[in-house]
Amino acid sequence: MKIGFIGCGNMASAMIGGILKKGIFTKEEIIVSNLTEEGSRRSREKLGVVTTMENRKVAEQAKIVVLAVKPQFYEEVLEEIKEVLTEEHILVGIAPGKTLSWLEEKCGQPLKIVRLMPNTPAQVGEGMTGVCFNEKVSEEEKQEICGITDSFGCTEVIPERLMEGLSAVTGCSPAYVFMFLEAMADAAVHQGMPRKQAYRLAAQAVLGSAKMLLETGMHPGELKDMVCSPAGSTIEGVRMLEKNGFRSAVFEALCAAAEKGKKL
């Protein structure tokens, strides 16, 4: 096997979907472990990959081992697999708070270790993944990992000290964006619009705005000013957002999420 996933929830499934879609690995080159036979059946039916209920088998058979379980289960899983890990393996963590040094310490030996922080838009091929490596990962292996993460979106290689900040901005923020979209749609419904239509219009408006920022390279403030006509309706809405602490609320939410991530 080329790559294995210990755990196969939404994030692992999204990653595997991208890998298969881009043809980086075949179904036969991917192995996943599940806690239950029902989980294994779903993985086989949905993804067509090789499945097992033994975490050790993933480490024994795959060169790249992705820990796709909740942070609280990392130590237990590493205790299970550390005896079969070798210097040829690349161990990949995708949990906040689990640092490169922590992962190496729990494995009890020098290993090639990578941290990824993907986000849920990976499920539709628009993920934003932060990546950092320890010094044992070669340049060729770094390119291989980035090729994998590019298959379900975009990749940003960053120093590990920025990982929790990135996690807040990209990993947590989809939840806040969905809350924003829901609030926008509620306002449209209040004005008489059918809810389904309101969600579609709000989502496209946010998608288009994000694309403008990425493609023009303009400052967000400049783009905002382009919409705000003197004495118009948009600047009136901006006034209400500022009055209610909109930017401060977003700022504090992301800072709180980053601090919490450091403690997981």
Short mmCIF file of C-alpha atoms in Angstrom, two decimals:
data_model
loop_
_atom_site.label_atom_id
_atom_site.label_comp_id
_atom_site.label_asym_id
_atom_site.label_seq_id
_atom_site.Cartn_x
_atom_site.Cartn_y
_atom_site.Cartn_z
CA MET A 1 0.00 0.00 0.00
CA LYS A 2 1.11 3.56 -0.68
CA ILE A 3 -1.05 5.38 1.89
CA GLY A 4 -3.15 4.36 4.88
CA PHE A 5 -5.70 6.13 7.05
CA ILE A 6 -6.31 5.19 10.65
CA GLY A 7 -9.91 6.29 10.93
CA CYS A 8 -12.15 7.05 7.99
CA GLY A 9 -14.57 9.80 8.96
CA ASN A 10 -15.59 12.83 6.92
CA MET A 11 -12.12 14.36 6.64
CA ALA A 12 -10.34 11.14 5.69
CA SER A 13 -13.09 10.37 3.16
CA ALA A 14 -12.71 13.83 1.62
CA MET A 15 -8.94 13.41 1.36
CA ILE A 16 -9.28 9.96 -0.19
CA GLY A 17 -11.89 11.25 -2.63
CA GLY A 18 -9.44 13.88 -3.89
CA ILE A 19 -6.57 11.41 -4.11
CA LEU A 20 -8.69 9.03 -6.20
CA LYS A 21 -10.14 11.75 -8.39
CA LYS A 22 -6.68 13.06 -9.30
CA GLY A 23 -5.32 9.54 -9.76
CA ILE A 24 -2.48 9.97 -7.26
CA PHE A 25 -3.08 6.48 -5.89
CA THR A 26 -5.45 3.71 -6.97
CA LYS A 27 -8.09 2.20 -4.70
CA GLU A 28 -5.88 -0.84 -4.27
CA GLU A 29 -3.03 1.36 -2.97
CA ILE A 30 -5.11 2.85 -0.14
CA ILE A 31 -5.94 1.07 3.13
CA VAL A 32 -8.17 2.40 5.89
CA SER A 33 -9.02 1.14 9.35
CA ASN A 34 -12.41 1.45 11.01
CA LEU A 35 -13.63 0.68 14.51
CA THR A 36 -16.56 -1.43 13.31
CA GLU A 37 -17.44 -3.80 10.50
CA GLU A 38 -20.26 -1.42 9.57
CA GLY A 39 -17.69 1.38 9.17
CA SER A 40 -15.49 -0.86 7.04
CA ARG A 41 -18.47 -1.76 4.85
CA ARG A 42 -19.28 1.92 4.30
CA SER A 43 -15.66 2.67 3.36
CA ARG A 44 -15.59 -0.19 0.86
CA GLU A 45 -18.92 0.81 -0.69
CA LYS A 46 -18.28 4.56 -0.78
CA LEU A 47 -14.57 4.64 -1.65
CA GLY A 48 -13.71 1.14 -2.88
CA VAL A 49 -10.47 1.05 -0.88
CA VAL A 50 -8.92 -1.79 1.12
CA THR A 51 -10.28 -1.90 4.68
CA THR A 52 -9.31 -3.43 7.99
CA MET A 53 -10.38 -3.21 11.63
CA GLU A 54 -6.76 -3.37 12.83
CA ASN A 55 -4.78 -0.14 13.07
CA ARG A 56 -1.49 -2.07 13.07
CA LYS A 57 -2.26 -3.46 9.61
CA VAL A 58 -2.42 0.08 8.22
CA ALA A 59 1.05 0.83 9.62
CA GLU A 60 2.40 -2.52 8.44
CA GLN A 61 1.15 -2.13 4.88
CA ALA A 62 1.30 1.61 4.10
CA LYS A 63 4.32 3.88 3.66
CA ILE A 64 2.33 7.05 4.49
CA VAL A 65 0.21 6.67 7.63
CA VAL A 66 -2.43 9.33 8.30
CA LEU A 67 -3.82 9.60 11.83
CA ALA A 68 -7.42 10.54 11.01
CA VAL A 69 -8.88 10.08 14.50
CA LYS A 70 -9.93 12.62 17.15
CA PRO A 71 -7.06 14.25 19.10
CA GLN A 72 -8.00 12.44 22.32
CA PHE A 73 -7.35 9.07 20.66
CA TYR A 74 -3.90 9.89 19.23
CA GLU A 75 -1.90 8.56 22.16
CA GLU A 76 -3.83 5.29 22.25
CA VAL A 77 -3.43 4.74 18.50
CA LEU A 78 0.30 5.55 18.53
CA GLU A 79 0.80 3.07 21.36
CA GLU A 80 -0.81 0.44 19.11
CA ILE A 81 1.27 1.09 16.01
CA LYS A 82 4.63 2.45 17.19
CA GLU A 83 6.33 -0.95 17.19
CA VAL A 84 5.71 -1.42 13.47
CA LEU A 85 6.69 2.10 12.39
CA THR A 86 10.12 2.40 10.77
CA GLU A 87 12.34 5.19 9.45
CA GLU A 88 10.82 4.52 6.00
CA HIS A 89 7.34 5.53 7.15
CA ILE A 90 5.91 9.04 6.91
CA LEU A 91 3.59 9.64 9.85
CA VAL A 92 0.95 12.30 9.21
CA GLY A 93 -1.06 13.98 11.97
CA ILE A 94 -4.14 16.06 11.18
CA ALA A 95 -5.16 17.06 14.72
CA PRO A 96 -4.73 20.48 16.33
CA GLY A 97 -2.33 20.66 19.24
CA LYS A 98 -0.43 17.49 18.38
CA THR A 99 2.98 18.91 17.47
CA LEU A 100 5.76 17.30 15.46
CA SER A 101 7.84 16.83 18.62
CA TRP A 102 4.87 15.39 20.54
CA LEU A 103 4.20 12.86 17.78
CA GLU A 104 7.85 11.81 17.66
CA GLU A 105 8.04 11.54 21.45
CA LYS A 106 4.95 9.30 21.62
CA CYS A 107 6.39 7.06 18.90
CA GLY A 108 9.60 6.68 20.91
CA GLN A 109 11.89 6.89 17.88
CA PRO A 110 13.06 9.32 15.17
CA LEU A 111 10.53 9.34 12.34
CA LYS A 112 9.55 11.34 9.28
CA ILE A 113 6.59 13.36 10.58
CA VAL A 114 4.16 15.72 8.87
CA ARG A 115 1.36 17.83 10.27
CA LEU A 116 -1.59 18.71 8.05
CA MET A 117 -4.49 20.97 8.86
CA PRO A 118 -7.15 20.40 6.17
CA ASN A 119 -10.69 21.80 6.34
CA THR A 120 -14.13 20.50 5.44
CA PRO A 121 -14.37 22.19 1.99
CA ALA A 122 -11.94 19.42 0.99
CA GLN A 123 -15.15 17.42 0.55
CA VAL A 124 -15.92 19.46 -2.57
CA GLY A 125 -12.31 19.79 -3.77
CA GLU A 126 -11.89 23.31 -2.36
CA GLY A 127 -9.95 22.58 0.81
CA MET A 128 -7.27 24.82 2.26
CA THR A 129 -4.57 22.73 3.92
CA GLY A 130 -1.67 23.96 6.01
CA VAL A 131 1.41 21.70 6.06
CA CYS A 132 4.59 21.55 8.12
CA PHE A 133 7.36 18.93 8.20
CA ASN A 134 10.09 17.82 10.54
CA GLU A 135 13.70 17.83 9.35
CA LYS A 136 13.70 14.12 8.46
CA VAL A 137 11.25 14.55 5.55
CA SER A 138 13.10 14.86 2.23
CA GLU A 139 12.30 17.44 -0.46
CA GLU A 140 10.93 14.69 -2.69
CA GLU A 141 8.68 13.47 0.11
CA LYS A 142 7.51 17.03 0.80
CA GLN A 143 6.47 17.34 -2.83
CA GLU A 144 4.65 14.02 -2.61
CA ILE A 145 2.69 15.17 0.45
CA CYS A 146 1.83 18.52 -1.15
CA GLY A 147 0.67 16.69 -4.27
CA ILE A 148 -1.73 14.74 -2.08
CA THR A 149 -3.11 17.84 -0.35
CA ASP A 150 -3.41 19.70 -3.67
CA SER A 151 -5.71 16.91 -4.88
CA PHE A 152 -8.52 18.16 -2.64
CA GLY A 153 -7.84 21.92 -2.74
CA CYS A 154 -4.90 24.24 -2.08
CA THR A 155 -1.78 23.80 0.06
CA GLU A 156 0.21 26.27 2.13
CA VAL A 157 3.53 25.18 3.63
CA ILE A 158 4.07 27.06 6.90
CA PRO A 159 6.36 26.93 9.96
CA GLU A 160 4.81 24.91 12.77
CA ARG A 161 4.51 27.97 15.04
CA LEU A 162 1.76 29.26 12.72
CA MET A 163 -0.23 26.03 12.62
CA GLU A 164 -2.81 26.87 15.31
CA GLY A 165 -3.42 30.29 13.75
CA LEU A 166 -3.94 28.66 10.37
CA SER A 167 -6.25 26.10 11.98
CA ALA A 168 -8.47 28.89 13.28
CA VAL A 169 -8.53 30.80 9.97
CA THR A 170 -9.09 27.80 7.70
CA GLY A 171 -10.08 24.83 9.85
CA CYS A 172 -12.61 26.47 12.18
CA SER A 173 -13.81 29.33 9.99
CA PRO A 174 -16.11 27.28 7.72
CA ALA A 175 -18.42 26.94 10.74
CA TYR A 176 -18.48 30.73 11.15
CA VAL A 177 -19.01 31.26 7.42
CA PHE A 178 -21.97 28.87 7.51
CA MET A 179 -23.41 30.85 10.44
CA PHE A 180 -22.96 34.04 8.40
CA LEU A 181 -24.66 32.46 5.39
CA GLU A 182 -27.53 31.25 7.55
CA ALA A 183 -28.00 34.74 8.99
CA MET A 184 -27.95 36.26 5.48
CA ALA A 185 -30.56 33.77 4.32
CA ASP A 186 -32.72 34.43 7.39
CA ALA A 187 -32.72 38.14 6.53
CA ALA A 188 -33.73 37.34 2.94
CA VAL A 189 -36.52 35.08 4.20
CA HIS A 190 -37.65 37.91 6.47
CA GLN A 191 -37.96 40.03 3.32
CA GLY A 192 -40.18 37.38 1.72
CA MET A 193 -37.72 35.20 -0.21
CA PRO A 194 -38.12 31.38 -0.23
CA ARG A 195 -35.46 29.80 1.99
CA LYS A 196 -33.90 27.52 -0.62
CA GLN A 197 -33.44 30.44 -2.97
CA ALA A 198 -32.07 32.57 -0.14
CA TYR A 199 -29.37 29.98 0.66
CA ARG A 200 -28.37 29.72 -3.01
CA LEU A 201 -28.08 33.48 -3.45
CA ALA A 202 -26.18 33.99 -0.19
CA ALA A 203 -23.74 31.17 -0.96
CA GLN A 204 -22.99 32.45 -4.47
CA ALA A 205 -22.47 35.98 -3.12
CA VAL A 206 -19.88 34.71 -0.63
CA LEU A 207 -18.23 32.45 -3.21
CA GLY A 208 -17.98 35.29 -5.72
CA SER A 209 -16.62 37.71 -3.11
CA ALA A 210 -13.89 35.26 -2.08
CA LYS A 211 -12.97 34.69 -5.73
CA MET A 212 -12.69 38.45 -6.30
CA LEU A 213 -10.23 38.75 -3.43
CA LEU A 214 -8.11 35.84 -4.66
CA GLU A 215 -8.09 36.82 -8.33
CA THR A 216 -7.71 40.61 -8.07
CA GLY A 217 -5.18 40.63 -5.22
CA MET A 218 -6.85 43.79 -3.95
CA HIS A 219 -7.11 44.64 -0.25
CA PRO A 220 -10.44 43.54 1.28
CA GLY A 221 -11.06 47.13 2.36
CA GLU A 222 -10.74 48.34 -1.24
CA LEU A 223 -13.20 45.72 -2.42
CA LYS A 224 -15.60 46.70 0.35
CA ASP A 225 -15.32 50.37 -0.62
CA MET A 226 -16.20 49.51 -4.23
CA VAL A 227 -19.63 48.35 -3.03
CA CYS A 228 -20.29 51.24 -0.65
CA SER A 229 -21.91 54.11 -2.56
CA PRO A 230 -22.17 57.44 -0.68
CA ALA A 231 -25.30 57.52 1.49
CA GLY A 232 -26.30 54.12 0.07
CA SER A 233 -27.79 50.96 1.53
CA THR A 234 -24.47 49.06 1.75
CA ILE A 235 -22.72 51.65 3.91
CA GLU A 236 -25.81 51.73 6.13
CA GLY A 237 -25.39 47.97 6.63
CA VAL A 238 -21.67 48.45 7.33
CA ARG A 239 -22.60 51.00 10.00
CA MET A 240 -24.84 48.47 11.73
CA LEU A 241 -22.21 45.73 11.54
CA GLU A 242 -19.62 48.02 13.11
CA LYS A 243 -22.10 49.18 15.76
CA ASN A 244 -22.65 45.54 16.76
CA GLY A 245 -18.96 44.62 16.85
CA PHE A 246 -18.92 42.42 13.74
CA ARG A 247 -15.17 42.57 13.07
CA SER A 248 -14.27 42.35 16.74
CA ALA A 249 -16.51 39.29 17.17
CA VAL A 250 -14.81 37.51 14.24
CA PHE A 251 -11.36 38.50 15.52
CA GLU A 252 -12.06 37.22 19.03
CA ALA A 253 -13.66 34.00 17.77
CA LEU A 254 -10.60 33.06 15.72
CA CYS A 255 -8.18 33.98 18.52
CA ALA A 256 -10.20 31.86 20.99
CA ALA A 257 -10.22 28.94 18.55
CA ALA A 258 -6.45 29.19 18.07
CA GLU A 259 -5.81 29.22 21.84
CA LYS A 260 -8.11 26.24 22.36
CA GLY A 261 -6.29 24.36 19.58
CA LYS A 262 -2.99 24.74 21.42
CA LYS A 263 -4.44 22.94 24.45
CA LEU A 264 -5.94 19.93 22.65
#
